[in-house]
PDB file of C-alpha atoms in Angstrom:
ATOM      1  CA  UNK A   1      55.305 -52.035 -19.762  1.00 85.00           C
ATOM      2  CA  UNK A   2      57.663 -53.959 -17.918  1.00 88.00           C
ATOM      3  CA  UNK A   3      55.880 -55.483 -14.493  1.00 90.00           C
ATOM      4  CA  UNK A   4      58.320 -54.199 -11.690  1.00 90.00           C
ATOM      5  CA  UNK A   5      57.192 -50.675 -13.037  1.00 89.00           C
ATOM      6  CA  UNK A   6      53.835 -51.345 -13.506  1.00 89.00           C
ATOM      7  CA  UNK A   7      53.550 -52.936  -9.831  1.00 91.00           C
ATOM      8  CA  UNK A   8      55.702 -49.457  -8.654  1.00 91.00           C
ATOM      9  CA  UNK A   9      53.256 -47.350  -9.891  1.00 93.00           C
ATOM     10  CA  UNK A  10      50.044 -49.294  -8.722  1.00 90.00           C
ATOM     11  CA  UNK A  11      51.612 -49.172  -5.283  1.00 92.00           C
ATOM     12  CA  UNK A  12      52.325 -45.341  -5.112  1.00 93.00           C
ATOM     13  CA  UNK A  13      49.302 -44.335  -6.431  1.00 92.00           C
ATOM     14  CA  UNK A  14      46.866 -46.740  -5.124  1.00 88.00           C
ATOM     15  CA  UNK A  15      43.651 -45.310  -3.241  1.00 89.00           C
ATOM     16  CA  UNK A  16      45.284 -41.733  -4.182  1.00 94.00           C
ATOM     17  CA  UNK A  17      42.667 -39.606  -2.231  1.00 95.00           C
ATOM     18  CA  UNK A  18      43.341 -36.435  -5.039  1.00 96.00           C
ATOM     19  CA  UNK A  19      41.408 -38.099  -7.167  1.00 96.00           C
ATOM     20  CA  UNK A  20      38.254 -37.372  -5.433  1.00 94.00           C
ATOM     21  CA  UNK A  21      38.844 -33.851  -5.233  1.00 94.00           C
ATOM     22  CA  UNK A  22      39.540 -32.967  -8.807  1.00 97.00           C
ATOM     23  CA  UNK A  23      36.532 -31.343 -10.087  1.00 97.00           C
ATOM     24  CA  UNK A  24      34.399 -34.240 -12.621  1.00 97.00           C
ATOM     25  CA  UNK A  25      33.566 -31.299 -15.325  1.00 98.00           C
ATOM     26  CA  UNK A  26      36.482 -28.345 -15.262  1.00 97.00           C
ATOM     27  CA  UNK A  27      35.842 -25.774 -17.922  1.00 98.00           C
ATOM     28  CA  UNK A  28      33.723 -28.091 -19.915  1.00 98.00           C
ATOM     29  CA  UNK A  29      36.296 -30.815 -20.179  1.00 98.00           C
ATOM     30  CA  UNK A  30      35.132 -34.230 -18.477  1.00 98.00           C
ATOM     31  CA  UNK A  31      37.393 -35.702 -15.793  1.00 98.00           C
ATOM     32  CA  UNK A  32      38.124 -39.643 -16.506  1.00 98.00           C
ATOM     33  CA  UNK A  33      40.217 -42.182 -14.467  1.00 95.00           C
ATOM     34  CA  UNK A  34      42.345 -44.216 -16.471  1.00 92.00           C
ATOM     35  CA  UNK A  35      44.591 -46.264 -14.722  1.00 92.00           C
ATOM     36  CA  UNK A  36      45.828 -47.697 -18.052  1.00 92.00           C
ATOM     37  CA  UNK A  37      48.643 -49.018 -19.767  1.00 93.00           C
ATOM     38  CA  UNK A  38      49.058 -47.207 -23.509  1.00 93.00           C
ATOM     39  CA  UNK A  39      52.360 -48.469 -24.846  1.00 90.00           C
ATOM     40  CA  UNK A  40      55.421 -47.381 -22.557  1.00 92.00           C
ATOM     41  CA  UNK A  41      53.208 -45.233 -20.499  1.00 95.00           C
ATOM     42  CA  UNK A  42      50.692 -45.808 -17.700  1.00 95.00           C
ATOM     43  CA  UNK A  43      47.542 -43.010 -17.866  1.00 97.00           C
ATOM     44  CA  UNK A  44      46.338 -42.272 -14.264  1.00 97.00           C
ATOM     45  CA  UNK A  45      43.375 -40.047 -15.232  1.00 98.00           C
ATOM     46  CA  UNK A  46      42.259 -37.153 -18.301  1.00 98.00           C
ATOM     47  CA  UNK A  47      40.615 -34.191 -18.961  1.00 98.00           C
ATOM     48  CA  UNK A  48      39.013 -34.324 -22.640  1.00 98.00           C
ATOM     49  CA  UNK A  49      36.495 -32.784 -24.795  1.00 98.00           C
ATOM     50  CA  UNK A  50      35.866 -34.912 -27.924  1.00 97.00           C
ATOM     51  CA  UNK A  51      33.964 -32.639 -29.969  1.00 97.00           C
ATOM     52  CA  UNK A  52      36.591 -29.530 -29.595  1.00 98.00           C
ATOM     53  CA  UNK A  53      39.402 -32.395 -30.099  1.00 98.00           C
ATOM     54  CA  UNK A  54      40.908 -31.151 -26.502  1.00 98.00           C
ATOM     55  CA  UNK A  55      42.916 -33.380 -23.633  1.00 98.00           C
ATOM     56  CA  UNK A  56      45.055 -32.832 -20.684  1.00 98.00           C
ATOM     57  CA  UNK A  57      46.701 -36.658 -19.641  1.00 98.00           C
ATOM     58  CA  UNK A  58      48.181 -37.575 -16.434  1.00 98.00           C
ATOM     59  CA  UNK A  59      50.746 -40.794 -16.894  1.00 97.00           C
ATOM     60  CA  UNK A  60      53.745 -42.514 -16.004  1.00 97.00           C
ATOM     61  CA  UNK A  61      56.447 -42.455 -18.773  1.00 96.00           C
ATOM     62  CA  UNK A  62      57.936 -45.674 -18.688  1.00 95.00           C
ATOM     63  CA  UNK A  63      61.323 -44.597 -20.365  1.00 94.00           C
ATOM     64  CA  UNK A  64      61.883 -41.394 -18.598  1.00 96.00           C
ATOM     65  CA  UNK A  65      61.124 -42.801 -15.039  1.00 95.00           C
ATOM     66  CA  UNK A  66      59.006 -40.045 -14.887  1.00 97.00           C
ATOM     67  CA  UNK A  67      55.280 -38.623 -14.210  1.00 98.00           C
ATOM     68  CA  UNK A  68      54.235 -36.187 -16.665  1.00 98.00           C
ATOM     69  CA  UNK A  69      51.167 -33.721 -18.174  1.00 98.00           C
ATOM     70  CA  UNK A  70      50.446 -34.373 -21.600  1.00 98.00           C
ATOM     71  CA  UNK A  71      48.423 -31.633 -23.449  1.00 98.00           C
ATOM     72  CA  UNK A  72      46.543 -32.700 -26.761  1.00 98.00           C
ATOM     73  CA  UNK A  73      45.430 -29.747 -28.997  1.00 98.00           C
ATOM     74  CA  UNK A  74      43.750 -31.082 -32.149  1.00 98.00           C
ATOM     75  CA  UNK A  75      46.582 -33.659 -33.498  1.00 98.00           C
ATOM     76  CA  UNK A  76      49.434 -31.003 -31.523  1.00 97.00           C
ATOM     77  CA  UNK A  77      50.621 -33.007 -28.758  1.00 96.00           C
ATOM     78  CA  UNK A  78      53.308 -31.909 -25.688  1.00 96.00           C
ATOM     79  CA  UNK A  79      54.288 -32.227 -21.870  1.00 96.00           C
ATOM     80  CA  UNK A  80      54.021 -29.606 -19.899  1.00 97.00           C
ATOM     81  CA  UNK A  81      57.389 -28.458 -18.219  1.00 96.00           C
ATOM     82  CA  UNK A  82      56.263 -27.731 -14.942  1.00 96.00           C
ATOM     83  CA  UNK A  83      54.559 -31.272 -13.900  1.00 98.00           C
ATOM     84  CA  UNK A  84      57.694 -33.220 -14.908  1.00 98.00           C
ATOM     85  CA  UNK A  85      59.423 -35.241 -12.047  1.00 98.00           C
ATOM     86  CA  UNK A  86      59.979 -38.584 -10.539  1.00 96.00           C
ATOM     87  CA  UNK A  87      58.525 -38.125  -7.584  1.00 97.00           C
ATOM     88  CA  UNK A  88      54.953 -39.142  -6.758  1.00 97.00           C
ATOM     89  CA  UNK A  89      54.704 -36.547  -4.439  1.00 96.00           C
ATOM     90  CA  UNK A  90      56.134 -33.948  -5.715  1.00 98.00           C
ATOM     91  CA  UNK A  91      53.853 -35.141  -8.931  1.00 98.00           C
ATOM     92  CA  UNK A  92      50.848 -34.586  -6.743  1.00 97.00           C
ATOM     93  CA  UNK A  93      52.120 -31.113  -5.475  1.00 98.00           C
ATOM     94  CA  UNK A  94      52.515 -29.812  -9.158  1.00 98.00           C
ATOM     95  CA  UNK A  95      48.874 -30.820  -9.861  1.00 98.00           C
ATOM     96  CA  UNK A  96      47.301 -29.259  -6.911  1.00 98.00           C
ATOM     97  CA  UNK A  97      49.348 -25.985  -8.111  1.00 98.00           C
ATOM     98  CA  UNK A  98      49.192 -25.758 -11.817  1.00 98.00           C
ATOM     99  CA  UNK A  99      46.691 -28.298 -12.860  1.00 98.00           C
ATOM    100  CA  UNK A 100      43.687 -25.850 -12.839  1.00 98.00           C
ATOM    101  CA  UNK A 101      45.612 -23.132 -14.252  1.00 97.00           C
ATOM    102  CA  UNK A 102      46.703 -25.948 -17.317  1.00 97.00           C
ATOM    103  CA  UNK A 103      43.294 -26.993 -18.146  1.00 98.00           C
ATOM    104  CA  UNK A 104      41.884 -23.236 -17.916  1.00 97.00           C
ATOM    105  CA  UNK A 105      44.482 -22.391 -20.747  1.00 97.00           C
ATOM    106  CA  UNK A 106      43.670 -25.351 -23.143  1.00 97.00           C
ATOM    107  CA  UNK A 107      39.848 -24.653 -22.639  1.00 97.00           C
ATOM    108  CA  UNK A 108      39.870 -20.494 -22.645  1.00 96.00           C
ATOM    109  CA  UNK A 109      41.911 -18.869 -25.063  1.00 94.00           C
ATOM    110  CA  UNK A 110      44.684 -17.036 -22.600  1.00 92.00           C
ATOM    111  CA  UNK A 111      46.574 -14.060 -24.026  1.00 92.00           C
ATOM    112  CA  UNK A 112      48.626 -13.933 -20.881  1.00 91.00           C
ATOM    113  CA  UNK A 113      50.419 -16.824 -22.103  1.00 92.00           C
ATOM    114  CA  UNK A 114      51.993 -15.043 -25.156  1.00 94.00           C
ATOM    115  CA  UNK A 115      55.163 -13.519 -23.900  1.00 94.00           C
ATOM    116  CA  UNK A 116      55.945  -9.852 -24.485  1.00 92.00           C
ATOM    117  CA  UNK A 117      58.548 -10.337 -27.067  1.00 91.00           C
ATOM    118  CA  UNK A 118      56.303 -12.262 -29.520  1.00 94.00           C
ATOM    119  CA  UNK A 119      52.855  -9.622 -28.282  1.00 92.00           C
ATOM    120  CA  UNK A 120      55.143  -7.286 -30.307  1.00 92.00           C
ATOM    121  CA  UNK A 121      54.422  -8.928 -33.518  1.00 93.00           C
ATOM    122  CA  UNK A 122      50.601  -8.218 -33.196  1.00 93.00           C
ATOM    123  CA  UNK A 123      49.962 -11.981 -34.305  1.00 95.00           C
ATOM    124  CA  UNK A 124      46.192 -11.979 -33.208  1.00 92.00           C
ATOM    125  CA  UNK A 125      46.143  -8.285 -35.026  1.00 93.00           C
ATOM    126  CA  UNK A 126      47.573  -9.853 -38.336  1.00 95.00           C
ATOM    127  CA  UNK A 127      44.244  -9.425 -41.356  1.00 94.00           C
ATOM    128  CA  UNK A 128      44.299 -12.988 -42.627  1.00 95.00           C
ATOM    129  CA  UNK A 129      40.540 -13.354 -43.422  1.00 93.00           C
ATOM    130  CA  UNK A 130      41.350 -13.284 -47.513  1.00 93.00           C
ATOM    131  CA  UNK A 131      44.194 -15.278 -46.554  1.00 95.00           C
ATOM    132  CA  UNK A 132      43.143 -17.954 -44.768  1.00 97.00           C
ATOM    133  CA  UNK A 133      39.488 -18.635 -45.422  1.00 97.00           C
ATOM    134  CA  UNK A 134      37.875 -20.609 -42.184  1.00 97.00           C
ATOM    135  CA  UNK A 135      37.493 -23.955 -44.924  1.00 98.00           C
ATOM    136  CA  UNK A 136      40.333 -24.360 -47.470  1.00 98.00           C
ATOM    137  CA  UNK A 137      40.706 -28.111 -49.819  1.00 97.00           C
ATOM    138  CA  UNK A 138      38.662 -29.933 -46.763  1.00 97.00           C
ATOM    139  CA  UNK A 139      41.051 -28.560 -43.983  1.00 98.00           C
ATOM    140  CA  UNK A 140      39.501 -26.580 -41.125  1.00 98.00           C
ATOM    141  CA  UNK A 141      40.877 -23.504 -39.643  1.00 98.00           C
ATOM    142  CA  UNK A 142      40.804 -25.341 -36.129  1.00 98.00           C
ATOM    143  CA  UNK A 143      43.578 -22.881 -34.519  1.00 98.00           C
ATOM    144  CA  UNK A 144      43.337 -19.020 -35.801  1.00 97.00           C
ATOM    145  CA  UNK A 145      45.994 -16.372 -35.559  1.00 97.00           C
ATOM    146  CA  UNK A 146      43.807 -14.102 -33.333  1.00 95.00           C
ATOM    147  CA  UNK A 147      44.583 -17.703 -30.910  1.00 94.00           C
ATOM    148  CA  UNK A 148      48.047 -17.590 -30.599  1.00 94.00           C
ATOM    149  CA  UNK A 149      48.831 -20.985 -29.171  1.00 95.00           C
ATOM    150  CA  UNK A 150      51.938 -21.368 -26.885  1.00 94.00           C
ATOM    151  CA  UNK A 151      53.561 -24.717 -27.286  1.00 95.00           C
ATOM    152  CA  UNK A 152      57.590 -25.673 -26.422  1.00 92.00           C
ATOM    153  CA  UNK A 153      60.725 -24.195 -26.668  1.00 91.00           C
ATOM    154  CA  UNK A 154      59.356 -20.777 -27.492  1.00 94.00           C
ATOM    155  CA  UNK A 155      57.217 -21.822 -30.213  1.00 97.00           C
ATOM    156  CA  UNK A 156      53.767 -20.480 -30.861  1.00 97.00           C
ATOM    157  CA  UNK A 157      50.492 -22.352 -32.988  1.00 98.00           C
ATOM    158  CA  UNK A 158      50.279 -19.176 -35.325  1.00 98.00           C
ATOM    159  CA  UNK A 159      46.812 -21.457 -37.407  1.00 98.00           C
ATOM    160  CA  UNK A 160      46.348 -25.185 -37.500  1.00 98.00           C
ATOM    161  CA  UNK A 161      44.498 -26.458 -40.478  1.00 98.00           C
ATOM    162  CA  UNK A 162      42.993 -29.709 -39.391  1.00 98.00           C
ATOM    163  CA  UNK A 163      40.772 -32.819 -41.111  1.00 98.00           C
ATOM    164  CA  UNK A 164      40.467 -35.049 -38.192  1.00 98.00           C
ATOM    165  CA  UNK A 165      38.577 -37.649 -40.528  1.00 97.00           C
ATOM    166  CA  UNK A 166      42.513 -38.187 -42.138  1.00 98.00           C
ATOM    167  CA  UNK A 167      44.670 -37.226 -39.088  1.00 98.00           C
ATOM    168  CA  UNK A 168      46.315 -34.679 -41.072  1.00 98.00           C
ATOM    169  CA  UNK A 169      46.620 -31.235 -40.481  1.00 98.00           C
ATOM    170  CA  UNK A 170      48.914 -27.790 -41.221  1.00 98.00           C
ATOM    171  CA  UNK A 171      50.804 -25.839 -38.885  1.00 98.00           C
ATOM    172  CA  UNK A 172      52.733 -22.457 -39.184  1.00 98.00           C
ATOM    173  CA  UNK A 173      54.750 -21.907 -35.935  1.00 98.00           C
ATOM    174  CA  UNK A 174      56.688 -18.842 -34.941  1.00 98.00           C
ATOM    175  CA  UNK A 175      59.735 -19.173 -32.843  1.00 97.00           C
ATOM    176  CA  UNK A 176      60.756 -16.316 -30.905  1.00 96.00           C
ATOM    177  CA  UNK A 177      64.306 -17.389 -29.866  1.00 95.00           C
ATOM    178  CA  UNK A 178      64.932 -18.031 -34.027  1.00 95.00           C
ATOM    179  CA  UNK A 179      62.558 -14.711 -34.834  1.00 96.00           C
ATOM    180  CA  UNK A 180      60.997 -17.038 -37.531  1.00 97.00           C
ATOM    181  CA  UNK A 181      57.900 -18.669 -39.050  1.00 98.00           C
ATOM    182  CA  UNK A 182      57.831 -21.748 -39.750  1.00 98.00           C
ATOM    183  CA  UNK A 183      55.644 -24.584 -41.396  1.00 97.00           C
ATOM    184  CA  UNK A 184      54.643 -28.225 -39.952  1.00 98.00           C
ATOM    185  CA  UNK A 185      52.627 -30.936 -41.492  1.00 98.00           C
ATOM    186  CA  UNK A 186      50.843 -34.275 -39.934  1.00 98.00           C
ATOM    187  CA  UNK A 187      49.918 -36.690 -42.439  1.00 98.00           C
ATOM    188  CA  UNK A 188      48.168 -39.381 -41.211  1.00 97.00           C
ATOM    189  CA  UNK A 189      49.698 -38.266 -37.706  1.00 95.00           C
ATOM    190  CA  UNK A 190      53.065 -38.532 -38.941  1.00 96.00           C
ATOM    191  CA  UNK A 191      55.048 -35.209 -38.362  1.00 96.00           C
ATOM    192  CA  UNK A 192      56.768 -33.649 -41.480  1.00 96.00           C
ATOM    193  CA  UNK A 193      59.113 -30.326 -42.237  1.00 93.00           C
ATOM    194  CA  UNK A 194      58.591 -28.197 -45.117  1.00 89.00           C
ATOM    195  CA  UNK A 195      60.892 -25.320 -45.587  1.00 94.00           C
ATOM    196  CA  UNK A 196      58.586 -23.435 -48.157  1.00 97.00           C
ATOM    197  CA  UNK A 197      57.339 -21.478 -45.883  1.00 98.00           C
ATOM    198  CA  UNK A 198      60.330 -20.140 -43.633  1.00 98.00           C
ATOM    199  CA  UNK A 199      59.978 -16.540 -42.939  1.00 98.00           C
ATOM    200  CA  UNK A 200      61.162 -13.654 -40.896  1.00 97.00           C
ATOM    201  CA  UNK A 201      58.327 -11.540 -40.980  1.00 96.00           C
ATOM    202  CA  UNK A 202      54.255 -11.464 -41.384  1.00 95.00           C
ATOM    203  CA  UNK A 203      54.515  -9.791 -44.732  1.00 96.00           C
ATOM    204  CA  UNK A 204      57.116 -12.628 -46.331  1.00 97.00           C
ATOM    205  CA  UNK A 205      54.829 -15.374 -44.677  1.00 98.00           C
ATOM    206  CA  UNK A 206      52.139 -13.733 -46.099  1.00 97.00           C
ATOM    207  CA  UNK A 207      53.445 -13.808 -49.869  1.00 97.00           C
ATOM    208  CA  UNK A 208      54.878 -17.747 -49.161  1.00 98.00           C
ATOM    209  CA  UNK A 209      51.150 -18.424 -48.291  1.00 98.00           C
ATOM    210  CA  UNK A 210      49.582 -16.814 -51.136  1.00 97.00           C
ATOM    211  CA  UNK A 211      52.130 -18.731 -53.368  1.00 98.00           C
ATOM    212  CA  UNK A 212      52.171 -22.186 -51.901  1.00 98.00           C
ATOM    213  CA  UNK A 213      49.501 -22.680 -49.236  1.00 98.00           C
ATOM    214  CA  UNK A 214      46.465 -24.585 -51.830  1.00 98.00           C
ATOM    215  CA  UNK A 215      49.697 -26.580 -53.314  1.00 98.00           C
ATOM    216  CA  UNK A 216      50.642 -28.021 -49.860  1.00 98.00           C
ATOM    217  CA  UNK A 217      47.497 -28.993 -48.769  1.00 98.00           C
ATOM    218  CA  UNK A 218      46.636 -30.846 -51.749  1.00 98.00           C
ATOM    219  CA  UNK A 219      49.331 -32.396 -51.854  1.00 97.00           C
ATOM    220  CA  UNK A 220      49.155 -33.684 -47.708  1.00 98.00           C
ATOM    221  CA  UNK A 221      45.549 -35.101 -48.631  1.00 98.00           C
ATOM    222  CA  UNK A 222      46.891 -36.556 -51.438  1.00 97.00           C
ATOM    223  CA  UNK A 223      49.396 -38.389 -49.479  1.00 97.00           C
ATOM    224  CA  UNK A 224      46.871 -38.787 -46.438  1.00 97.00           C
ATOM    225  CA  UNK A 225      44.098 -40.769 -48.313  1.00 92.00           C
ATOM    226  CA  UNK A 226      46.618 -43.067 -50.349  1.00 80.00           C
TER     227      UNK A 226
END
């Protein structure tokens, strides 16, 4: 991180008061100060949970000029919208409004988060118990369907099959501004599209997982443990 930006951001957030007040245990994630350089960011302070692989990150983005939230869900990792900005104190005005409210939602499964177009689809309704079995080729069902997980640009964690010991998982999305599923891997926490699964509807994502699920997650621990 270049030093003029590093001594900027020392400056504006020295003996920054808010820190005190945040809460050190908040929905049993643990509160840590960072105050740390991690490649082209700076991280002020975190709310994690190990064990449940859960974070919410408070840093200075480097290339964007810009303070941001950064919510980690398993190996799923995105900024929240609303905490974006270059101010400081605006920065510190977004936390004391939405900060609570973002850690609640990463903790406590929230169905209020799932917008009314995509409630329609009855996701969390959806019988996938002979479909996706909780353990499946050493992958954990770490996000399930009845968990709906909002992420960006109108996309929704539909399941996450995670193993955390090879940073790989598998992710079906749906996308309600494209009214489709969709299918992400990780391997070795390097993002990767597969098409196989596109689909338009429960019933055709159903038949593409029957057909090709086992296949594809062979083949990412294949590639994984190379």
């Amino acid at each position: 991180m270049k030093q003029e930006v590093l001594e900027k951001i020392q400056q504006e957030t020295a003996d920054w008061k808010y820190l005190d007040e945040l809460p050190r245990d908040w929905f049993g994630l643990t509160f840590a100060k960072q105050y740390a350089e991690v490649g082209d960011t700076f991280e002020l302070f975190s709310y994690k949970n190990e064990e449940k692989h859960l974070g919410v990150i408070a840093y200075y983005h480097q290339e964007t000029k810009e303070y941001k939230l950064k919510i980690q869900r398993g190996l799923t990792e995105f900024c929240l919208m609303q905490f974006i900005t270059s101010s400081f104190e605006e920065y510190q005005h977004y936390l004391q409004k939405y900060l609570e409210g973002a850690v609640h939602d990463l903790a406590i499964y929230n169905p209020d988060t799932v917008s009314y177009v995509t409630k329609a689809l009855n996701i969390p309704e959806w019988n996938y118990a002979d479909i996706l079995p909780r353990e499946l080729e050493g992958f954990s069902l770490f996000i399930e369907p009845k968990q709906l997980t909002r992420v960006l640009n109108g996309s929704y964690i539909v399941f996450d099959y995670s193993d955390f010991s090879i940073n790989s998982n598998f992710i079906i999305y749906y996308n309600e501004f494209r009214c489709e599923f969709f299918g992400e891997a990780r391997i070795n926490n390097i993002p990767e599209m597969n098409y196989v699964f596109d689909s338009r509807s429960l019933e055709e994502l159903e038949e593409k997982l029957n057909a090709h699920l086992v296949e594809r997650l062979r083949e990412i621990r294949r590639r994984a443990v190379i």
